PDB file of C-alpha atoms in Angstrom:
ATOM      1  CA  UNK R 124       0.000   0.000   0.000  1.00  0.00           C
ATOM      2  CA  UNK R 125       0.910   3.559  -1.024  1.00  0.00           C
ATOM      3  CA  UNK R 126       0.711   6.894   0.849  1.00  0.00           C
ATOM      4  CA  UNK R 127       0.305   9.736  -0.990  1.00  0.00           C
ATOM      5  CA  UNK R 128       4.140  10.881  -1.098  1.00  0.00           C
ATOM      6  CA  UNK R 129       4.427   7.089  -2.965  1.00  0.00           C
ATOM      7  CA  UNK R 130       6.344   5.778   0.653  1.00  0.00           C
ATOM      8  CA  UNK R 131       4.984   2.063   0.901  1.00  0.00           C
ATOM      9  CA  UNK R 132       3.270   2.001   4.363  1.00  0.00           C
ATOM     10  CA  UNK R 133       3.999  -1.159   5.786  1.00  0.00           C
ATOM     11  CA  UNK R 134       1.485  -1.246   9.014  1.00  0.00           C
ATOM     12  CA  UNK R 135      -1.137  -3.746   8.964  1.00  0.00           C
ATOM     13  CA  UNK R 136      -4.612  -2.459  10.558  1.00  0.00           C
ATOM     14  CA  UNK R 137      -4.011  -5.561  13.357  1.00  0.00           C
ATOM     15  CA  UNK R 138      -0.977  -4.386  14.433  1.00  0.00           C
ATOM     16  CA  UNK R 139      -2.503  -0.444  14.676  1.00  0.00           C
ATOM     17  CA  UNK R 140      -5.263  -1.534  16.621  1.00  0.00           C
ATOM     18  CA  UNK R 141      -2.833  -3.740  18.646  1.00  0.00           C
ATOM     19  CA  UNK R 142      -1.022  -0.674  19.310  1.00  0.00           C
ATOM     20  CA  UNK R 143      -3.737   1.396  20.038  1.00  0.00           C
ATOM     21  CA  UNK R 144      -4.886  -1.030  22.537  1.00  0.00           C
ATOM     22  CA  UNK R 145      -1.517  -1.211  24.201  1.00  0.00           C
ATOM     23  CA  UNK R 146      -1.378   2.403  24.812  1.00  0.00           C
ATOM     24  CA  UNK R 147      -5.591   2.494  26.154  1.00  0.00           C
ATOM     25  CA  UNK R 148      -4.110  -0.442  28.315  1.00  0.00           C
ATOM     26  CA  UNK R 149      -1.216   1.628  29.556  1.00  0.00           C
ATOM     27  CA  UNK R 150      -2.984   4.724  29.738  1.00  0.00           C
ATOM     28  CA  UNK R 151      -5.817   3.206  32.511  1.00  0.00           C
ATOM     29  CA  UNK R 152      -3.561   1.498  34.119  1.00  0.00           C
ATOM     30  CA  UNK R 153      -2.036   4.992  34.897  1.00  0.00           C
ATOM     31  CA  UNK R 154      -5.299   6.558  35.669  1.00  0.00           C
ATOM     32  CA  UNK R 155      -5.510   3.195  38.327  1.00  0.00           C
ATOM     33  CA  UNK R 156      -2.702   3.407  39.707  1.00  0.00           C
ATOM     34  CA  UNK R 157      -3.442   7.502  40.679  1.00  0.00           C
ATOM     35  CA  UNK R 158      -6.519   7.073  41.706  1.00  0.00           C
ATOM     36  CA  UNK R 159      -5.397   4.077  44.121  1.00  0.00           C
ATOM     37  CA  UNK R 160      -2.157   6.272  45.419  1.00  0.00           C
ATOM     38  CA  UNK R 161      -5.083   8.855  45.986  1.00  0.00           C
ATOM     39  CA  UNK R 162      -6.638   6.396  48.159  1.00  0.00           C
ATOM     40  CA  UNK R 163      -4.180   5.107  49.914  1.00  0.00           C
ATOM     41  CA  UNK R 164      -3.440   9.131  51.032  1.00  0.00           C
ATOM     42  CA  UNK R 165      -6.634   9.363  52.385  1.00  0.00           C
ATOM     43  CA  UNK R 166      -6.903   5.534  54.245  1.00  0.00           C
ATOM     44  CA  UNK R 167      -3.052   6.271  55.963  1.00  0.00           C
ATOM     45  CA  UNK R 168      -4.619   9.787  57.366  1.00  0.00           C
ATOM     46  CA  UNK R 169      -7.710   7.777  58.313  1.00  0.00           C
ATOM     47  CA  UNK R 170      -5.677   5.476  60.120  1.00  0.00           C
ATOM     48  CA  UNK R 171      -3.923   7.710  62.142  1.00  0.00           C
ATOM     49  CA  UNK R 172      -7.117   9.942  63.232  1.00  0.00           C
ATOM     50  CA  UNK R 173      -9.422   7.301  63.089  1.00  0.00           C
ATOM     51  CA  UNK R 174      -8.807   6.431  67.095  1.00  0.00           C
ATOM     52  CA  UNK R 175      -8.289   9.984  67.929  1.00  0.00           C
ATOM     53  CA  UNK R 176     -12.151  10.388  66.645  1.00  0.00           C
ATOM     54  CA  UNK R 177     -13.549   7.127  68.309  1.00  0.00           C
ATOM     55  CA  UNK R 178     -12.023   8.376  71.574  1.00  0.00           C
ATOM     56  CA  UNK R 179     -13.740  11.926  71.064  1.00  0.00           C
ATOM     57  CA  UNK R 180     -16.856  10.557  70.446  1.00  0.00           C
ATOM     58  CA  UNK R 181     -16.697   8.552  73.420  1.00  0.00           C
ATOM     59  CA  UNK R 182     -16.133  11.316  75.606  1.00  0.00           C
ATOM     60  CA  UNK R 183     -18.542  13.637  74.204  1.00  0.00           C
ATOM     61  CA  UNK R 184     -21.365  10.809  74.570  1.00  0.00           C
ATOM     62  CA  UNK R 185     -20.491  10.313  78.121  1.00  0.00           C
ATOM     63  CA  UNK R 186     -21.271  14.054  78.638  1.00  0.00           C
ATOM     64  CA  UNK R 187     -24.018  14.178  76.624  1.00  0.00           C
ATOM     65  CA  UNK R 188     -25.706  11.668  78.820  1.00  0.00           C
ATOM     66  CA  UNK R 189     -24.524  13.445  81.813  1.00  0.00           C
ATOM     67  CA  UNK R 190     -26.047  16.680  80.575  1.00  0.00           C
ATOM     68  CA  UNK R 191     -28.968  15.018  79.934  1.00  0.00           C
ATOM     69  CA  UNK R 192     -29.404  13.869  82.885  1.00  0.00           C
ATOM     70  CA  UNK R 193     -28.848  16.884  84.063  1.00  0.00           C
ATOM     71  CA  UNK R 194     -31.810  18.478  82.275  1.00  0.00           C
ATOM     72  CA  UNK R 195     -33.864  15.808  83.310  1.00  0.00           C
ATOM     73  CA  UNK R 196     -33.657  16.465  86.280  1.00  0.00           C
ATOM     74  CA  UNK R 197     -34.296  19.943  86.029  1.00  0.00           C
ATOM     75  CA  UNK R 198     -37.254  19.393  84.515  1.00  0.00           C
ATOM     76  CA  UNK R 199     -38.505  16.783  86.682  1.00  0.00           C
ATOM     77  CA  UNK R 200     -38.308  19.368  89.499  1.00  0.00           C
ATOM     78  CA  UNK R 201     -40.215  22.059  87.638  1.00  0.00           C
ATOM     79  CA  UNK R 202     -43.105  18.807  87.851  1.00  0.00           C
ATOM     80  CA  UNK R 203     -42.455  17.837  91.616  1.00  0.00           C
ATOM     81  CA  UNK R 204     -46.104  17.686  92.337  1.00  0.00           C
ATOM     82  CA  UNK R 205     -46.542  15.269  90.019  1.00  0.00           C
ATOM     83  CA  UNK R 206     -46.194  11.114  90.475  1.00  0.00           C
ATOM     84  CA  UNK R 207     -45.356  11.793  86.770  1.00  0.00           C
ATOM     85  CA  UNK R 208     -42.886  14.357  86.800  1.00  0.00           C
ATOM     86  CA  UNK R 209     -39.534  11.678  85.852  1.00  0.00           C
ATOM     87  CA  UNK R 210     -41.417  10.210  83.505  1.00  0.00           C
ATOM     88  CA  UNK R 211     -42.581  13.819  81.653  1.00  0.00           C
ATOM     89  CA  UNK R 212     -39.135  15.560  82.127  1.00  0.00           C
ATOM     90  CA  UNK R 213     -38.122  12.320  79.726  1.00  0.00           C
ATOM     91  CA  UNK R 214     -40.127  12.225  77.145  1.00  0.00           C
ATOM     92  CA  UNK R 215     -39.055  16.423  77.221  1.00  0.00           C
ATOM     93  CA  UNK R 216     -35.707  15.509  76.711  1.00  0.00           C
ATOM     94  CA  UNK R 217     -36.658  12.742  74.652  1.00  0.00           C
ATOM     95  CA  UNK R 218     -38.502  15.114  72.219  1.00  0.00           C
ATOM     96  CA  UNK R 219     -36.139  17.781  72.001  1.00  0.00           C
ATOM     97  CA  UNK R 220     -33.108  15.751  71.067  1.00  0.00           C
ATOM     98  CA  UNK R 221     -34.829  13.814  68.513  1.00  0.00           C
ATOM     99  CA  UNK R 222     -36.008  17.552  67.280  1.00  0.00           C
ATOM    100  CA  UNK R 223     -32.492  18.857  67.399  1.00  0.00           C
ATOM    101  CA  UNK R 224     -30.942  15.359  65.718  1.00  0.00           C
ATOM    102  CA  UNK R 225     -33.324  15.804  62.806  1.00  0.00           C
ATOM    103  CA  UNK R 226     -32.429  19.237  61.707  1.00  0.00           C
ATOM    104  CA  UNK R 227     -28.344  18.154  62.560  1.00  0.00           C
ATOM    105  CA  UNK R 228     -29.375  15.186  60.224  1.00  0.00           C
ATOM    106  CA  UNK R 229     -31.046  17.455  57.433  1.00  0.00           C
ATOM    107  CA  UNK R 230     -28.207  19.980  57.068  1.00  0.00           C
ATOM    108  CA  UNK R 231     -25.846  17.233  57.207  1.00  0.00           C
ATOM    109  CA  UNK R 232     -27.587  15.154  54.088  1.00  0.00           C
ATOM    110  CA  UNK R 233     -27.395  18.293  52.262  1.00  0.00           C
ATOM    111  CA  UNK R 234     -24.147  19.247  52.768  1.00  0.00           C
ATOM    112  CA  UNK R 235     -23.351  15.170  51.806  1.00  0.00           C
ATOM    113  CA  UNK R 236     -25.467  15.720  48.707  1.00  0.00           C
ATOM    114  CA  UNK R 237     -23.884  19.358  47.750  1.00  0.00           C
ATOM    115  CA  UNK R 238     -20.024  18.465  48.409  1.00  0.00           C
ATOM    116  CA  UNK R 239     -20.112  14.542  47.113  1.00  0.00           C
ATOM    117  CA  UNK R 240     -16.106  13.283  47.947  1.00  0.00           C
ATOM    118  CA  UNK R 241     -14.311  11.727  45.107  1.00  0.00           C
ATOM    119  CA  UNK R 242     -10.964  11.900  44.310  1.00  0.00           C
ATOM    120  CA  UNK R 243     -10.566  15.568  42.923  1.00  0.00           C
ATOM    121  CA  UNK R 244      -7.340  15.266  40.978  1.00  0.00           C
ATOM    122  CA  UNK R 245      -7.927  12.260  39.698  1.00  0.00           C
ATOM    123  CA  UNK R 246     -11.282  13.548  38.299  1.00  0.00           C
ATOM    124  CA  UNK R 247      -9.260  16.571  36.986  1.00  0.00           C
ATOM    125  CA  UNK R 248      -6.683  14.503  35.235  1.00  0.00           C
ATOM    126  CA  UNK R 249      -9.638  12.594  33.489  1.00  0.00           C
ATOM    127  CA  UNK R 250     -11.218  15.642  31.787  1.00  0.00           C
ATOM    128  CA  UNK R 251      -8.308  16.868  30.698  1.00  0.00           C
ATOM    129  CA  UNK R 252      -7.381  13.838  29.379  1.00  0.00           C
ATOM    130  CA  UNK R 253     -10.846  13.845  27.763  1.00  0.00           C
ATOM    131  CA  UNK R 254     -10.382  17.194  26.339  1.00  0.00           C
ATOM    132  CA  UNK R 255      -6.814  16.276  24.984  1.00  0.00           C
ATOM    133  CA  UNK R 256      -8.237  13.210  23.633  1.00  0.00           C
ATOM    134  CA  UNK R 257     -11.160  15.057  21.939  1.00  0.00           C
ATOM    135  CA  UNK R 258      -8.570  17.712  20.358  1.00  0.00           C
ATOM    136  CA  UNK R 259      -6.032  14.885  18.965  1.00  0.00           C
ATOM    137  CA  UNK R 260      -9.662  13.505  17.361  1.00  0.00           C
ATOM    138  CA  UNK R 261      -9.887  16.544  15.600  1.00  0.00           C
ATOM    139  CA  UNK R 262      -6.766  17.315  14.432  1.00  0.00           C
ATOM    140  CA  UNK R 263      -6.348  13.722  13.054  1.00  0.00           C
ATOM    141  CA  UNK R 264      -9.372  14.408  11.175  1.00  0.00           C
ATOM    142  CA  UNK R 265      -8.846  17.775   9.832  1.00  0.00           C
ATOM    143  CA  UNK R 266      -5.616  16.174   8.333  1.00  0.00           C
ATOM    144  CA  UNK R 267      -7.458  13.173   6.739  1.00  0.00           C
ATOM    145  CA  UNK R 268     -10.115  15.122   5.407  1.00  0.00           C
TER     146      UNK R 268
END
């Protein structure tokens, strides 16, 4: 086969679609291997804060239950008359922190929804990647046309 300079062209269309898989191969294997290094960032800082965290939370439940009982037990004195007044100064509490956790849980499934985490660079990489790709498509065929 000929080219049009009359320079015999001596690639088969197997072996340029070999190649051309060779290089997709290579080139998500890179992508892979960023995204996983991205990954691994984020588990190793996980690791390290992850008991610093269960700890916290730990301590601040212990005081949350010792503030509620706290408020409990205010309450149940504002209802001292009453043969009732423990078991109204609970379902208070009760209320109100199932009031408050509901709008903690709203705001924080919208912020989950507005700021979903993925791997930023790796995302950036990809479209401009996608954008390269999309230009080299172009050029190739504004030179075969």
């Amino acid at each position: 086969m000929h080219d049009i300079r009359g320079e015999e062209n001596s690639r088969t269309l197997g072996a340029i679609l070999s190649e051309i898989a060779d290089e997709m191969k290579e080139f998500l294997n890179t992508r892979i291997q960023m995204l996983k290094s991205e990954l691994h960032e984020t588990l190793a800082a996980l690791s390290v804060a992850l008991p610093l965290v269960l700890l916290a939370l730990l301590l601040v439940g212990v005081a949350f239950l010792v503030f509620t009982a706290a408020v409990v037990t205010i309450i149940a004195a504002a209802f001292s008359g009453s043969q009732y007044a423990w078991f109204y100064s609970f379902i208070i509490v009760g209320a109100l922190w199932t009031g408050f956790g509901g709008v903690a849980a709203f705001f924080a499934y919208n912020e989950f929804r507005a700021k979903a985490k993925f791997p930023k660079h790796t995302v950036q990489v990809l479209k401009a990647d996608k954008v390269w790709i999309e230009s080299e498509a172009r050029t190739k065929n504004g030179r075969a046309a």
